[in-house]
Structure formats: structure tokens, C-alpha cells
PDB file of C-alpha atoms in Angstrom:
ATOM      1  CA  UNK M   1     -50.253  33.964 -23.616  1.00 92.00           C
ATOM      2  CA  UNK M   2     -48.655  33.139 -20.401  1.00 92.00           C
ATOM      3  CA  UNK M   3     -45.494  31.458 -19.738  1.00 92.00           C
ATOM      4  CA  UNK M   4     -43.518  30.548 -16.294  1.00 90.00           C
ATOM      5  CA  UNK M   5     -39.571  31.743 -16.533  1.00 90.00           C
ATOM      6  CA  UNK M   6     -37.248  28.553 -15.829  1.00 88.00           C
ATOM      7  CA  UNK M   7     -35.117  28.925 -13.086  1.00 84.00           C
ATOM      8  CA  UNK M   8     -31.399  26.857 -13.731  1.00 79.00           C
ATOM      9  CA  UNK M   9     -30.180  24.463 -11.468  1.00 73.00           C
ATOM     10  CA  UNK M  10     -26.732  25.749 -11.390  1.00 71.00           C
ATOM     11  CA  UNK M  11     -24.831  28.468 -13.888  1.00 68.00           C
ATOM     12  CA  UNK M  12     -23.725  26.809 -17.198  1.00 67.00           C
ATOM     13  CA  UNK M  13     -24.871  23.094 -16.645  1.00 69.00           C
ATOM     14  CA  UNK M  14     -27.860  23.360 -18.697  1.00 70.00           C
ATOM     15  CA  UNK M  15     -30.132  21.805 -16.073  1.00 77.00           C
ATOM     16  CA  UNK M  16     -33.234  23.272 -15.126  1.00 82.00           C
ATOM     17  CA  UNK M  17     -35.614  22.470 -11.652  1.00 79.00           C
ATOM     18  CA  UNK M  18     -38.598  24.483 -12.749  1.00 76.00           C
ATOM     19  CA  UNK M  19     -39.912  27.624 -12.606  1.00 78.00           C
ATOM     20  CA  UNK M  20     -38.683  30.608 -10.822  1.00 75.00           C
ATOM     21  CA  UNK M  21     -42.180  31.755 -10.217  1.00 80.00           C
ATOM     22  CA  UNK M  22     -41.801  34.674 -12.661  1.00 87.00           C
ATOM     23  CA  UNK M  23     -44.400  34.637 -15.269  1.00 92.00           C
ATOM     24  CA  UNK M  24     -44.020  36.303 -18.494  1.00 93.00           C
ATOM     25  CA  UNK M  25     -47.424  37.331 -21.098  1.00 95.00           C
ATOM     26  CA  UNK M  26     -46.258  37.071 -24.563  1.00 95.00           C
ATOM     27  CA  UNK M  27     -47.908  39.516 -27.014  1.00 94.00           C
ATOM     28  CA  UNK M  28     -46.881  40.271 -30.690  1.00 94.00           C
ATOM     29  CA  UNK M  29     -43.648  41.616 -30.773  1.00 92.00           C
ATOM     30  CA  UNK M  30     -43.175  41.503 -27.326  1.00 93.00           C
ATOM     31  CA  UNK M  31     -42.953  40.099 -24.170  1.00 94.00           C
ATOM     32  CA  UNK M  32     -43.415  41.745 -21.115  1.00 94.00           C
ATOM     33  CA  UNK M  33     -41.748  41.172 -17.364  1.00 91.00           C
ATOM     34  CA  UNK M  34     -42.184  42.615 -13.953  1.00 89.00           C
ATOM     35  CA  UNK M  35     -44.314  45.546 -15.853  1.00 90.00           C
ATOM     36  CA  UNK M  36     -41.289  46.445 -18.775  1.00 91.00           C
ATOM     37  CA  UNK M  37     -41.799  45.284 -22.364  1.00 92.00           C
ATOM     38  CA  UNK M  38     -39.244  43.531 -23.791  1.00 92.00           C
ATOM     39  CA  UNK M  39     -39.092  43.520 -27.838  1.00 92.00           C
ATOM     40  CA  UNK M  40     -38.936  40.024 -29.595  1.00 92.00           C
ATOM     41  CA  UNK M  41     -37.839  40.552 -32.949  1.00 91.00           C
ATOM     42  CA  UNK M  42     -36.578  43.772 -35.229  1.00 89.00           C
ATOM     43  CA  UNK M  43     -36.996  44.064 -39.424  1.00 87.00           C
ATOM     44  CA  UNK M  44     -33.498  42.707 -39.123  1.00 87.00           C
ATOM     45  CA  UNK M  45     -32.742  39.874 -36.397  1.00 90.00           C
ATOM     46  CA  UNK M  46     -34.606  37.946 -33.853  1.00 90.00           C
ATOM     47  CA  UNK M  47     -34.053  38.677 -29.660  1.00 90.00           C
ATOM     48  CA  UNK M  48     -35.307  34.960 -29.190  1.00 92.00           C
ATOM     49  CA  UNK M  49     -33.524  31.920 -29.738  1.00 91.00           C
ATOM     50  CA  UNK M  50     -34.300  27.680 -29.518  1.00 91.00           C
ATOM     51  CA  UNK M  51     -31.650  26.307 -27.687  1.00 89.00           C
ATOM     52  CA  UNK M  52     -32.030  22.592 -29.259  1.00 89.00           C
ATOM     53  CA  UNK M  53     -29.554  20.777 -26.802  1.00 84.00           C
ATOM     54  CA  UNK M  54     -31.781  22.007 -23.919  1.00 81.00           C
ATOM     55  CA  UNK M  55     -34.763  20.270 -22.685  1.00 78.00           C
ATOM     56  CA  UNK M  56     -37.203  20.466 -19.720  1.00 85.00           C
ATOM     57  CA  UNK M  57     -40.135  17.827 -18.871  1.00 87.00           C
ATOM     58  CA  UNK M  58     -40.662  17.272 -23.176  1.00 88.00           C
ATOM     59  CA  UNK M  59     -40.809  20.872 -23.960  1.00 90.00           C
ATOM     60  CA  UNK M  60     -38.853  23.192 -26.430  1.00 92.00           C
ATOM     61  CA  UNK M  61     -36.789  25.694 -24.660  1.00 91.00           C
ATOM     62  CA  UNK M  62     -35.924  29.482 -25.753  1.00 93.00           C
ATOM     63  CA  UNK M  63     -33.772  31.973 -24.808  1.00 90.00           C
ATOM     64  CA  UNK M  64     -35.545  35.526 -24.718  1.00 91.00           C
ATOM     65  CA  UNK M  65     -32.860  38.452 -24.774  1.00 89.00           C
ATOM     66  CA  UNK M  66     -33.591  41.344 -22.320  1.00 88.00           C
ATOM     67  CA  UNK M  67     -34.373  44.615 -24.294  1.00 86.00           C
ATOM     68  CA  UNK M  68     -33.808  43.157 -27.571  1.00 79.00           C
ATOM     69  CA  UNK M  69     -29.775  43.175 -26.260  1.00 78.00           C
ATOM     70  CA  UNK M  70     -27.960  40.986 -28.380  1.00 74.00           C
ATOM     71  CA  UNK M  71     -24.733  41.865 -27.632  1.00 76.00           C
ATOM     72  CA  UNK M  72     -24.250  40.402 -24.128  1.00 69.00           C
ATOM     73  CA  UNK M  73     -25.929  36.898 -24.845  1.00 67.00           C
ATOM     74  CA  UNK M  74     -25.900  35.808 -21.262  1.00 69.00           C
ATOM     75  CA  UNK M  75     -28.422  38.562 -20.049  1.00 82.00           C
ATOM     76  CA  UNK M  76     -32.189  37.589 -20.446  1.00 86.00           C
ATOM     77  CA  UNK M  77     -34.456  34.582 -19.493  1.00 88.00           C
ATOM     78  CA  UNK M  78     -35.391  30.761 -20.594  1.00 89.00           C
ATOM     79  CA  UNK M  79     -38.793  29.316 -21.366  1.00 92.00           C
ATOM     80  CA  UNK M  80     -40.133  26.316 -21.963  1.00 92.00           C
ATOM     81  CA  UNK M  81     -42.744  25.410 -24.563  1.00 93.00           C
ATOM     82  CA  UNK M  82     -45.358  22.418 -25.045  1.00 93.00           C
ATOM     83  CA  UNK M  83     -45.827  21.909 -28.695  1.00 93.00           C
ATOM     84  CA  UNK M  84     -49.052  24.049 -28.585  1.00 95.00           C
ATOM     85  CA  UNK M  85     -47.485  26.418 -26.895  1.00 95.00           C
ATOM     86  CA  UNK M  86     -44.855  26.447 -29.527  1.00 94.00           C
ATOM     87  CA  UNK M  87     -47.387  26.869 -32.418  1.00 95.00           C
ATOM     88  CA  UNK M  88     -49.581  29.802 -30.738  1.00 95.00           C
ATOM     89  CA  UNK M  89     -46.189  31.786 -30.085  1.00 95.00           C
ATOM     90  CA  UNK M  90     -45.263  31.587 -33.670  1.00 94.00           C
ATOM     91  CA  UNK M  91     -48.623  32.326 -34.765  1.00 94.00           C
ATOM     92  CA  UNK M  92     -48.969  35.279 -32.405  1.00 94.00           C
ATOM     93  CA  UNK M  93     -45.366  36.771 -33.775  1.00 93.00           C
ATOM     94  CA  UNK M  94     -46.432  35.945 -37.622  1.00 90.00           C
ATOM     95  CA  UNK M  95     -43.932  33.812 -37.951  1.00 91.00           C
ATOM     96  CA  UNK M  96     -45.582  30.309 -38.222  1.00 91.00           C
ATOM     97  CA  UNK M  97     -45.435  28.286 -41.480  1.00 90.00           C
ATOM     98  CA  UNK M  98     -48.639  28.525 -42.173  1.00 90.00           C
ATOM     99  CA  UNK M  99     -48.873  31.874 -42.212  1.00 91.00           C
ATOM    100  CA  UNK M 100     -46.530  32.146 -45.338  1.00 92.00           C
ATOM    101  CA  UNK M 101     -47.844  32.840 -48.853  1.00 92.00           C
ATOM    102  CA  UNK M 102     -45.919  30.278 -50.501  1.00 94.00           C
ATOM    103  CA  UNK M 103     -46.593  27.415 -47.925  1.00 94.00           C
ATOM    104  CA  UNK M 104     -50.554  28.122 -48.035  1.00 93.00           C
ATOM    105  CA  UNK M 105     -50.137  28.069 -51.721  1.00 96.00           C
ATOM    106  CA  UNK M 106     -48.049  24.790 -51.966  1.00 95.00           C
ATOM    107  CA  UNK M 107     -50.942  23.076 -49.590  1.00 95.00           C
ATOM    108  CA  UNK M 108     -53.452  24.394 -52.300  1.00 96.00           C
ATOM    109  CA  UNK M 109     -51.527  22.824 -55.103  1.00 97.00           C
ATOM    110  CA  UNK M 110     -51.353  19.900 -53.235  1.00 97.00           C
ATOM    111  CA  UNK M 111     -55.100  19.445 -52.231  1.00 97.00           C
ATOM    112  CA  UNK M 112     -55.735  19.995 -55.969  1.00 97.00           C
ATOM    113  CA  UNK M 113     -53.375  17.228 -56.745  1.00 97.00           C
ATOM    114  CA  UNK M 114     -55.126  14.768 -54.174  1.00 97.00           C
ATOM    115  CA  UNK M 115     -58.372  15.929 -55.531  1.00 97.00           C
ATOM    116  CA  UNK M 116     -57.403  15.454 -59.480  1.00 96.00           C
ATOM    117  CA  UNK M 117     -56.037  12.345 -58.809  1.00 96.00           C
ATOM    118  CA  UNK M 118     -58.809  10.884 -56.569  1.00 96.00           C
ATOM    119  CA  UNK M 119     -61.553  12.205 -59.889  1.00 95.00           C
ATOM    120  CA  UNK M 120     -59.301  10.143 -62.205  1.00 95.00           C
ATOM    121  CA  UNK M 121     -59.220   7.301 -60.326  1.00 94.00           C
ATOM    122  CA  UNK M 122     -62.849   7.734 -59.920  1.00 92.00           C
ATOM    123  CA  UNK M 123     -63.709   7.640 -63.337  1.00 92.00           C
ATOM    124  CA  UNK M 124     -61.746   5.072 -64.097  1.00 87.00           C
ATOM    125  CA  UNK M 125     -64.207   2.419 -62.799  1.00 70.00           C
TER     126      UNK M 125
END
């Protein structure tokens, strides 16, 4: 998947005016720039973040660390992402909802529970 880095207006005002022209391909685990691979997540602690008071023409913005660096937080580059966008990078990282044993298993329980109470009804008449 590719993305186009977002270029800020001015340092610190939260503003963005596009893209710098940089693009970035997101692959599992990963994400790599100018030809270097960049990690996205450890066992321990995700190099990504959603900044949620951030937005930029409707779409979610995150904050990709630089070499999985988490101790200088200013170092690394934002995206923004449409709501597809959004769902295939979660479900490229195995990290979407869906993806979850206990969510696919409540959404089972649930179907049966739609489908039990749709035979009762249905005998009922």
C-alpha cells in the first residue's frame, strides 16, 4: 500500500497543505522511505501513533516514528488515511478487529442469536 507523506504548513501549528511528494509503501511490520525500512511495531510497543486532534481533507492522521525511535517523538513523518485506507493498514499489520479471536467469535454468537430468534419467531405463526 502506498501513502503520500504530509508536508506541515508551519512547525507546531498542526496545519497541513498536502503532500510533500514523498511517498511511503506500507508492508507488514514496516514501512519503507527513500529505500530504508522503517519498523512499525515491536512485541512490546507501537512506532505509530493517531493523532486524533489532527485532521486533513476528512482523513485520519498518524504519526510514523523513524527507526522505531521512540525516544525523540518529534523525529519521523505524518500520514493521512481515508477510512479504507485505515482498515487495509490495520489488516495488513494484524491488528484489525476483525482479525481477533474473540471479536470473530462474539459476531458468531451473535449471528446465532439473530438466527435463533428469527426460527422462533418463525414458528410462531
Amino acid at each position: 500500500m502506498k501513502i503520500a507523506v504530509l508536508k506541515c504548513d508551519e512547525p507546531n501549528t498542526g496545519k497541513f497543505i498536502g503532500s510533500e511528494g514523498r511517498i511511503i509503501e506500507i508492508k507488514k511490520g514496516r514501512y519503507i522511505l527513500n529505500d530504508t525500512s522503517h519498523p512499525l511495531y515491536s512485541d512490546k510497543e507501537l512506532y505509530f501513533k493517531r493523532i486524533y486532534c489532527l485532521e486533513f481533507k476528512n482523513k485520519k492522521i498518524y504519526f510514523l516514528n523513524y527507526y522505531g525511535n521512540t525516544e525523540h517523538p518529534v523525529k519521523g513523518i505524518h500520514i493521512g488515511l481515508t477510512k479504507w485506507q485505515n482498515h487495509k493498514f490495520f489488516w495488513i499489520q494484524n491488528k484489525h478487529w476483525l482479525q481477533k479471536e474473540e471479536n470473530i467469535r462474539y459476531l458468531v454468537n451473535v449471528l446465532f442469536l439473530i438466527l435463533g430468534a428469527y426460527i422462533a419467531i418463525k414458528n410462531i405463526k
